[in-house]
XYZ file of C-alpha atoms in Angstrom:
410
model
C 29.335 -62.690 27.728
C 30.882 -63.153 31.446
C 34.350 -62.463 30.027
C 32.635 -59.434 28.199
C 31.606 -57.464 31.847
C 34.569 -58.670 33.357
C 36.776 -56.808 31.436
C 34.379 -54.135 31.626
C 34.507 -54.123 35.258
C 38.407 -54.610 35.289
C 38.928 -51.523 33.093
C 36.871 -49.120 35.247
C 38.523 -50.005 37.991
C 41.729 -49.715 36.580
C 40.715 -45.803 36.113
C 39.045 -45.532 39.731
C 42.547 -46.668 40.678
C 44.316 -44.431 39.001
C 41.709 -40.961 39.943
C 40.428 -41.809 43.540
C 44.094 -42.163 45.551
C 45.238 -38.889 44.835
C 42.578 -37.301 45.851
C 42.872 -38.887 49.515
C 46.960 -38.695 49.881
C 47.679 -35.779 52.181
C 50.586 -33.531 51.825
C 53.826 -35.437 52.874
C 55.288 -33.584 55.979
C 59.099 -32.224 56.252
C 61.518 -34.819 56.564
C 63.337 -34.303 60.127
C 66.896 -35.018 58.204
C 66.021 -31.489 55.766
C 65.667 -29.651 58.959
C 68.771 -30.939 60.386
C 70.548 -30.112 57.083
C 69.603 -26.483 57.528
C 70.565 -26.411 61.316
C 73.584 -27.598 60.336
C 74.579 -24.959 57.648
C 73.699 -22.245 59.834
C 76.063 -23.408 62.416
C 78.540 -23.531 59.833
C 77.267 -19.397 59.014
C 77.803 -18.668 62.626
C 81.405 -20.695 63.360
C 82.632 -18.672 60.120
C 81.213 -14.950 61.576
C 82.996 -15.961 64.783
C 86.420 -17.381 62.801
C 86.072 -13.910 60.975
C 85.972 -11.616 64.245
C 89.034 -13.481 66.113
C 90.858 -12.818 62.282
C 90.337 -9.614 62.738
C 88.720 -9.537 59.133
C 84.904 -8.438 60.966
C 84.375 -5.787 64.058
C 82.145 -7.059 66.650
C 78.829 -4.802 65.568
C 79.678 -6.214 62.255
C 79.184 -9.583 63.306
C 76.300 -8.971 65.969
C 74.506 -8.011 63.269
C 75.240 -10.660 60.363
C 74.727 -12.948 63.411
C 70.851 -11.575 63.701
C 70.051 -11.494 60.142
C 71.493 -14.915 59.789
C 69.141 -16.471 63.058
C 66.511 -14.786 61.179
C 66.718 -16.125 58.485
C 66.631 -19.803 60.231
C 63.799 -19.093 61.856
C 61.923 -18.241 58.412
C 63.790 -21.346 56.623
C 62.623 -23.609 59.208
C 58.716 -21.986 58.952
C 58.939 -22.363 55.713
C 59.770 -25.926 56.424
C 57.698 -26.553 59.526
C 54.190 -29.772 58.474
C 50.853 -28.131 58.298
C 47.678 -30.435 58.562
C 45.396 -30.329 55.723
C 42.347 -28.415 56.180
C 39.351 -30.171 57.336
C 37.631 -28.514 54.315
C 39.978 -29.920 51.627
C 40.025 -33.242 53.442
C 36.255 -33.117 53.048
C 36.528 -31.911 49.177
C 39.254 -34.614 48.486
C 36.505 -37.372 50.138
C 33.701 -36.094 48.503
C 35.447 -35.930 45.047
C 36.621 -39.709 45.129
C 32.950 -40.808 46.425
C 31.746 -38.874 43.731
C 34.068 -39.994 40.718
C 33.388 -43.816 42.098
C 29.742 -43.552 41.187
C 29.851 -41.245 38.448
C 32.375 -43.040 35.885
C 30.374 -46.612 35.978
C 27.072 -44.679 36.147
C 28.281 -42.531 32.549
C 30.167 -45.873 31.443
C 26.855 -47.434 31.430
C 24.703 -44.761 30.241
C 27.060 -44.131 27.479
C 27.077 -47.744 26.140
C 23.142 -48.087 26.010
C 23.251 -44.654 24.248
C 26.225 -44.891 21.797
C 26.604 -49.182 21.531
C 24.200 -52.442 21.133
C 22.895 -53.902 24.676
C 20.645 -56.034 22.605
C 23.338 -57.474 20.428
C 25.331 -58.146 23.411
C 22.551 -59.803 25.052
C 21.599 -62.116 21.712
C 25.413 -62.866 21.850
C 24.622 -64.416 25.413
C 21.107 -66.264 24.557
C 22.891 -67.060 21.142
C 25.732 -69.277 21.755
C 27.989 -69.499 18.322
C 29.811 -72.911 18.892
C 32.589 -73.934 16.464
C 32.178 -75.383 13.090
C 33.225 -78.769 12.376
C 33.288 -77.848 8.649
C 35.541 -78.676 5.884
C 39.068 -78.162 6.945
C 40.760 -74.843 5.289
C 38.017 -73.452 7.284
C 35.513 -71.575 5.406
C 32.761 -73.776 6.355
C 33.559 -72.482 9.421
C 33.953 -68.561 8.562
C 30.514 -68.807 6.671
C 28.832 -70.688 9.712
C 30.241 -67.857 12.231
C 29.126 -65.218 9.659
C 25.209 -66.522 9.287
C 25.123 -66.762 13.023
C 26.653 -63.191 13.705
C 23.926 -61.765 10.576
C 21.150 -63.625 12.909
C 22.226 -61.921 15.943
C 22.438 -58.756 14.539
C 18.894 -58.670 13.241
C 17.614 -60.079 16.801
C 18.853 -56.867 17.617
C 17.935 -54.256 14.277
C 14.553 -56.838 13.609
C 13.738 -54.230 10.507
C 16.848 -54.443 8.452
C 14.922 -55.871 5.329
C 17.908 -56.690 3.215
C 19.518 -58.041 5.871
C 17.066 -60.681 6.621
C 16.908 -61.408 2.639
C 20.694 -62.116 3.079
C 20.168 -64.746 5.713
C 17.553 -66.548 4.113
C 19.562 -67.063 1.074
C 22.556 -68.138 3.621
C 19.874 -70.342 5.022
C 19.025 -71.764 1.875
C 23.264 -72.519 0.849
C 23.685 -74.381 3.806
C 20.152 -76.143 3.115
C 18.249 -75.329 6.196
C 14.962 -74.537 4.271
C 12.691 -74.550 7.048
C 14.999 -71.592 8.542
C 14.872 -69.831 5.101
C 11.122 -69.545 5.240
C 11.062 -67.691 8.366
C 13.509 -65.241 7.063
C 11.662 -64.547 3.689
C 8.339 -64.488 6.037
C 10.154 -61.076 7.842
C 11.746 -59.701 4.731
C 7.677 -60.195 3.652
C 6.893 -58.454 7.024
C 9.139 -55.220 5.764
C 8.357 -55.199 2.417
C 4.940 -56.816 1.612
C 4.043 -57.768 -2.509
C 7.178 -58.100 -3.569
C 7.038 -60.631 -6.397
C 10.504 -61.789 -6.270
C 10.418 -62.792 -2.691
C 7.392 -64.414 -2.965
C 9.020 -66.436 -5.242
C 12.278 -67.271 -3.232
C 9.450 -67.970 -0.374
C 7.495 -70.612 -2.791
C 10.932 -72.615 -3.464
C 12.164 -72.494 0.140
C 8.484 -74.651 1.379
C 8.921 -76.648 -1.859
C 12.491 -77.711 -0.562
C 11.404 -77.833 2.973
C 8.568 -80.287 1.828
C 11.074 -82.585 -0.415
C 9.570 -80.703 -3.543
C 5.536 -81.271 -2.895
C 3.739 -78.610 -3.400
C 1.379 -77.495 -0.414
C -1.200 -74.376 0.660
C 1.228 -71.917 1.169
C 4.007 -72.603 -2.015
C 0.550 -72.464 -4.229
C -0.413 -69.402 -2.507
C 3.213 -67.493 -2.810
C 3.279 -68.170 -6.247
C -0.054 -67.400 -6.713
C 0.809 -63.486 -5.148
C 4.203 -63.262 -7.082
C 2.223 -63.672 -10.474
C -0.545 -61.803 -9.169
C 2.044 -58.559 -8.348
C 4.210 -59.029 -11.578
C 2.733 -61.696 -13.638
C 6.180 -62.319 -15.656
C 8.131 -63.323 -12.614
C 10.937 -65.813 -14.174
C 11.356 -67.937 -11.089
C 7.023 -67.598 -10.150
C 6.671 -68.794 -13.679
C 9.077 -71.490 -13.850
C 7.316 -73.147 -10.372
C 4.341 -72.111 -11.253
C 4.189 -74.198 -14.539
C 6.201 -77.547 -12.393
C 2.983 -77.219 -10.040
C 0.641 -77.526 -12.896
C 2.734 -80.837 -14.586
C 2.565 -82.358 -11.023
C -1.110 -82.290 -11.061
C -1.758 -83.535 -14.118
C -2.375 -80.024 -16.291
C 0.290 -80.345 -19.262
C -1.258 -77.091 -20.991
C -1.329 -74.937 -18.391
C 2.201 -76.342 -17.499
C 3.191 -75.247 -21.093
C 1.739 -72.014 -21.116
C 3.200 -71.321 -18.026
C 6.895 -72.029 -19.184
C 6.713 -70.228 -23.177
C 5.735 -67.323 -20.821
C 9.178 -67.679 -19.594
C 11.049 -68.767 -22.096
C 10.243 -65.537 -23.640
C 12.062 -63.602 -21.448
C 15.616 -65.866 -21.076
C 18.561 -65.437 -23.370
C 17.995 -67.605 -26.355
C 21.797 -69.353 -25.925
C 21.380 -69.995 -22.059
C 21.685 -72.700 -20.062
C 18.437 -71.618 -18.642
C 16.570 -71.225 -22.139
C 17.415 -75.087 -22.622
C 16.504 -76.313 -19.578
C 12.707 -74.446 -20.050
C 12.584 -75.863 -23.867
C 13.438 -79.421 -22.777
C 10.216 -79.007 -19.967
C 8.169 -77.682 -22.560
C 8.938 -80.397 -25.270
C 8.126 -82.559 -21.872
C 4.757 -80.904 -21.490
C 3.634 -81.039 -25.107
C 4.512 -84.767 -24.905
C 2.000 -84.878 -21.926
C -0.415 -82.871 -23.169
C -0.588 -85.164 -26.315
C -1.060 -88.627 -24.580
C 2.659 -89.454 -25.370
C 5.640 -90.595 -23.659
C 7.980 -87.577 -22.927
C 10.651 -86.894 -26.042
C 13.400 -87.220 -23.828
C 12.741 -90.583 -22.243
C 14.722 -92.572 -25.112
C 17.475 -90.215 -23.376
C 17.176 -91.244 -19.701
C 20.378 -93.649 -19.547
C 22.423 -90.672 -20.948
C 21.412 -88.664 -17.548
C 22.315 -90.060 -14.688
C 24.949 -89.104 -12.110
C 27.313 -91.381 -10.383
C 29.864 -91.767 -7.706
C 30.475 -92.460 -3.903
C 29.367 -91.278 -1.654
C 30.755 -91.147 1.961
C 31.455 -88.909 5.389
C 34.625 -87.298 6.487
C 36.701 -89.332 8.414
C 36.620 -86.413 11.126
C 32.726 -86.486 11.337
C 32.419 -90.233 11.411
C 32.079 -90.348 15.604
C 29.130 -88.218 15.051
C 27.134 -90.217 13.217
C 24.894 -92.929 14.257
C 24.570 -96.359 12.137
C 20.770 -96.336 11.653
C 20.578 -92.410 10.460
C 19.043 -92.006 7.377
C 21.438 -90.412 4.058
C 19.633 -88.580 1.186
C 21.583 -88.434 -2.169
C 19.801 -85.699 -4.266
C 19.989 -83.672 -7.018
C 18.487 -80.014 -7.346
C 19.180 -77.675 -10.333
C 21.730 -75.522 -10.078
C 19.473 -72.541 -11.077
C 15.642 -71.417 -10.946
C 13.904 -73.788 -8.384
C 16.032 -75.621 -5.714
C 13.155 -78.544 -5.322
C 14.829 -81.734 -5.884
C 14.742 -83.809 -9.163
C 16.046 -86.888 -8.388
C 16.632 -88.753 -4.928
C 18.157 -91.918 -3.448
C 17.944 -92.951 0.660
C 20.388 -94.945 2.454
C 21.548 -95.493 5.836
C 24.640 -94.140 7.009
C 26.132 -97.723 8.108
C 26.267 -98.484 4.607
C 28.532 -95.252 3.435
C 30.769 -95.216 1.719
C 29.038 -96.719 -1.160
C 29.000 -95.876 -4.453
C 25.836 -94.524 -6.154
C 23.974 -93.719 -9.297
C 20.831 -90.926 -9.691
C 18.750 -91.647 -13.089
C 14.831 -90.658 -13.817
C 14.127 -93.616 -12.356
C 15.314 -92.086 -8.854
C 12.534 -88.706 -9.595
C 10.471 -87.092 -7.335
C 7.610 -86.837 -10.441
C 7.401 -88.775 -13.308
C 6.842 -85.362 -15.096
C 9.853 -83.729 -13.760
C 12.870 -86.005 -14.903
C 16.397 -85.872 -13.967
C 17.277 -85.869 -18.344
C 15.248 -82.517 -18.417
C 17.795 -80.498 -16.585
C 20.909 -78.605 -17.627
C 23.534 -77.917 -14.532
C 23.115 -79.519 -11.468
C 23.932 -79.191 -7.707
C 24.615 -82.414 -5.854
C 24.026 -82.999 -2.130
C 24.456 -85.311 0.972
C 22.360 -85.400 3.568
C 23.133 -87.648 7.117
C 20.028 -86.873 8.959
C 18.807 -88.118 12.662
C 15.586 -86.753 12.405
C 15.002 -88.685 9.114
C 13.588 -86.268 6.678
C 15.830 -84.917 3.816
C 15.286 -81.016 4.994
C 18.578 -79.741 6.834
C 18.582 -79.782 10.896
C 20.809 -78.363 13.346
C 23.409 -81.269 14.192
C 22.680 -82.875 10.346
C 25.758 -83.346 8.368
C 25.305 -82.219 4.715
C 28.052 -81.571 1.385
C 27.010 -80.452 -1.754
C 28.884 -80.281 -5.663
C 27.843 -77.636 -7.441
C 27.777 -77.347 -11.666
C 27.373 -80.708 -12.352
C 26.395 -81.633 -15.899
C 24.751 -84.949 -17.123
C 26.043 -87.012 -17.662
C 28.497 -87.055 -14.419
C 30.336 -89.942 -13.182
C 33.080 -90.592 -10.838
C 31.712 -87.858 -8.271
C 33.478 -87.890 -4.570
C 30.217 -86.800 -2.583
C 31.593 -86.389 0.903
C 29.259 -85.216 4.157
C 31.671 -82.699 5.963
C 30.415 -79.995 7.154
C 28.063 -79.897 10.194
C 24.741 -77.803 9.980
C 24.241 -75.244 12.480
């Protein structure tokens, strides 16, 4: 921001130096040496009138009176010649002007950037420090970090940009910084009030910002998105994983046929829902979920571990989350595991018997994204200053992963 005014400050300068001097340089008088120049060839006039009369070649009235046109016309060479002090008046003009131009052009320089640029962005920019990314290292961690922070300045600045605040709570929500996410879906909200689809997106964000329980406000978000278009798909799908989590396998059921109705028979989506339904009829009849003979077929393994670049950043006693989230519909997650980070690398393994619910398993979901978290703070939400990476598609079952923490979250 201080490099910002000072090159302001150095460019109207530059054009007060280059308007004010003129106006206060006075006329340059005659150089003595021109004067003697002229002197000199009018000697040279009169030696030649005199050469001309002893010649014979001019009578003496000739040459009196080429002699007296010829001292006349010195006399109005030199007047011609002769320094003449400026007026007062157009000394006074010439001061005025430059006083004048020195506070005008800063005065219009500033009244023309609050009129035709952003004094608000400029002053987020200052309150908003955007420090580097210690991402990944072809540097698009980086690029997307410096992109979410300029979209956050900007709206500091134009506060009722409605899509633009639904573009930074999704950002929010890539890089995992739920908590963040909700505040932006709470303005987009503020814009455009009812709108069942980012009611929705506002339900999962304080699922994931809760580690997938729901509380008050989820129930009530996707309570309103139904209530405003009662076929929601993403409202319905986290409407009917509220109702298996406590305890209501019908309702749970009903919930997700609703949907299943309106997906693409062949989806990945379609078979994910049927699998939670098959789960919920299981329930609902007092037994043991169809799938469950299927659990050691879904798991997900690897190692896990933090970029070599990161590593002074990390304390031993921080607290690692391995999860897994579907890669579609609701981002709460299915299945997770908690280390510390003095024990990374280290290999790992996510099964059903890693689940947040019982009723949600990890062998009921189709494509899967897979994170790290390294958090100081100790909860598995993202904080500024947490490290986090994330594999996205994964499929059960998945082995041999290379989960790696190396990006830095801003």
């Amino acid at each position: 921001m201080t490099a910002l005014w000072l090159a302001v400050l150095a460019l109207l300068l530059a054009t007060l130096l280059c308007l004010i001097p003129p106006l206060l340089r006075r006329a340059p008088a005659a150089e003595p040496a021109a004067d003697a120049n002229l002197r000199a060839f009018y000697l040279a006039q009169r030696e030649q009138l005199r050469r001309d009369l002893k010649d014979g070649s001019l009578s003496a009235s000739a040459r009196a009176r080429a002699e007296e046109e010829l001292q006349r016309d010195l006399l109005q060479d030199l007047e011609l010649r002769r320094p003449r002090a400026a007026p007062w008046a157009g000394q006074r003009a010439g001061l005025a002007a430059a006083c004048l131009l020195s506070v005008l052009i800063p005065v219009a320089a500033v009244l023309l950037y609050g009129q035709l640029g952003n004094p608000r962005a400029a002053a987020g920019a200052a309150a908003i420090p955007v420090e580097p990314h210690a991402g990944a290292p072809d540097g698009s961690g980086d690029d997307m970090a410096l992109a979410i922070n300029a979209l956050a300045q900007r709206l500091r600045a134009e506060p009722d940009d409605a899509d633009g605040w639904y573009m930074l709570a999704r950002s929010y929500e890539t890089l995992g910084r739920y908590t963040d996410a909700v505040a932006a879906y709470q303005q987009v909200l503020r814009l455009v009030p009812g709108q069942a689809a980012v009611l929705a997106d506002l339900a999962d964000a304080l699922l994931s910002a809760n580690q997938g329980a729901p509380d008050a406000a989820s129930i009530a978000a996707v309570a309103q998105a139904l209530a405003a278009q009662p076929d929601q798909p993403k409202a319905l799908a986290l409407a009917g994983m509220m109702a298996l989590r406590r305890g209501d396998a019908a309702e749970a059921q009903a919930y997700w046929e609703r949907l299943q109705a309106r997906l693409p028979p062949d989806s990945e989506a379609a078979r994910q829902i049927q699998s939670n339904i098959a789960q919920a009829r299981a329930m609902a009849a007092g037994s043991p979920p169809a799938r469950a003979s299927a659990a050691p077929a879904a798991r997900i393994s690897g190692r896990a571990r933090i970029a070599d670049a990161l590593r002074g950043q990390v304390q031993p006693t921080d607290t690692v989350f391995i999860l897994a989230r579907p890669q579609d519909g609701p981002r709460m997650p299915l299945a997770i595991l908690r280390m510390q980070a003095a024990d990374l690398p280290r290999d790992f393994v996510l099964d059903d018997s890693n689940a947040m619910s019982p009723d949600a398993p990890l062998s009921g979901a189709g494509k899967l994204r897979v994170e790290i978290r390294v958090s100081r703070s100790g909860t598995a939400a993202a904080r500024p200053g947490d490290l986090g990476g994330a594999l996205s598609g994964i499929g059960l079952p998945a082995e041999g992963l290379d989960l790696v923490a190396d990006t830095v979250v801003r």
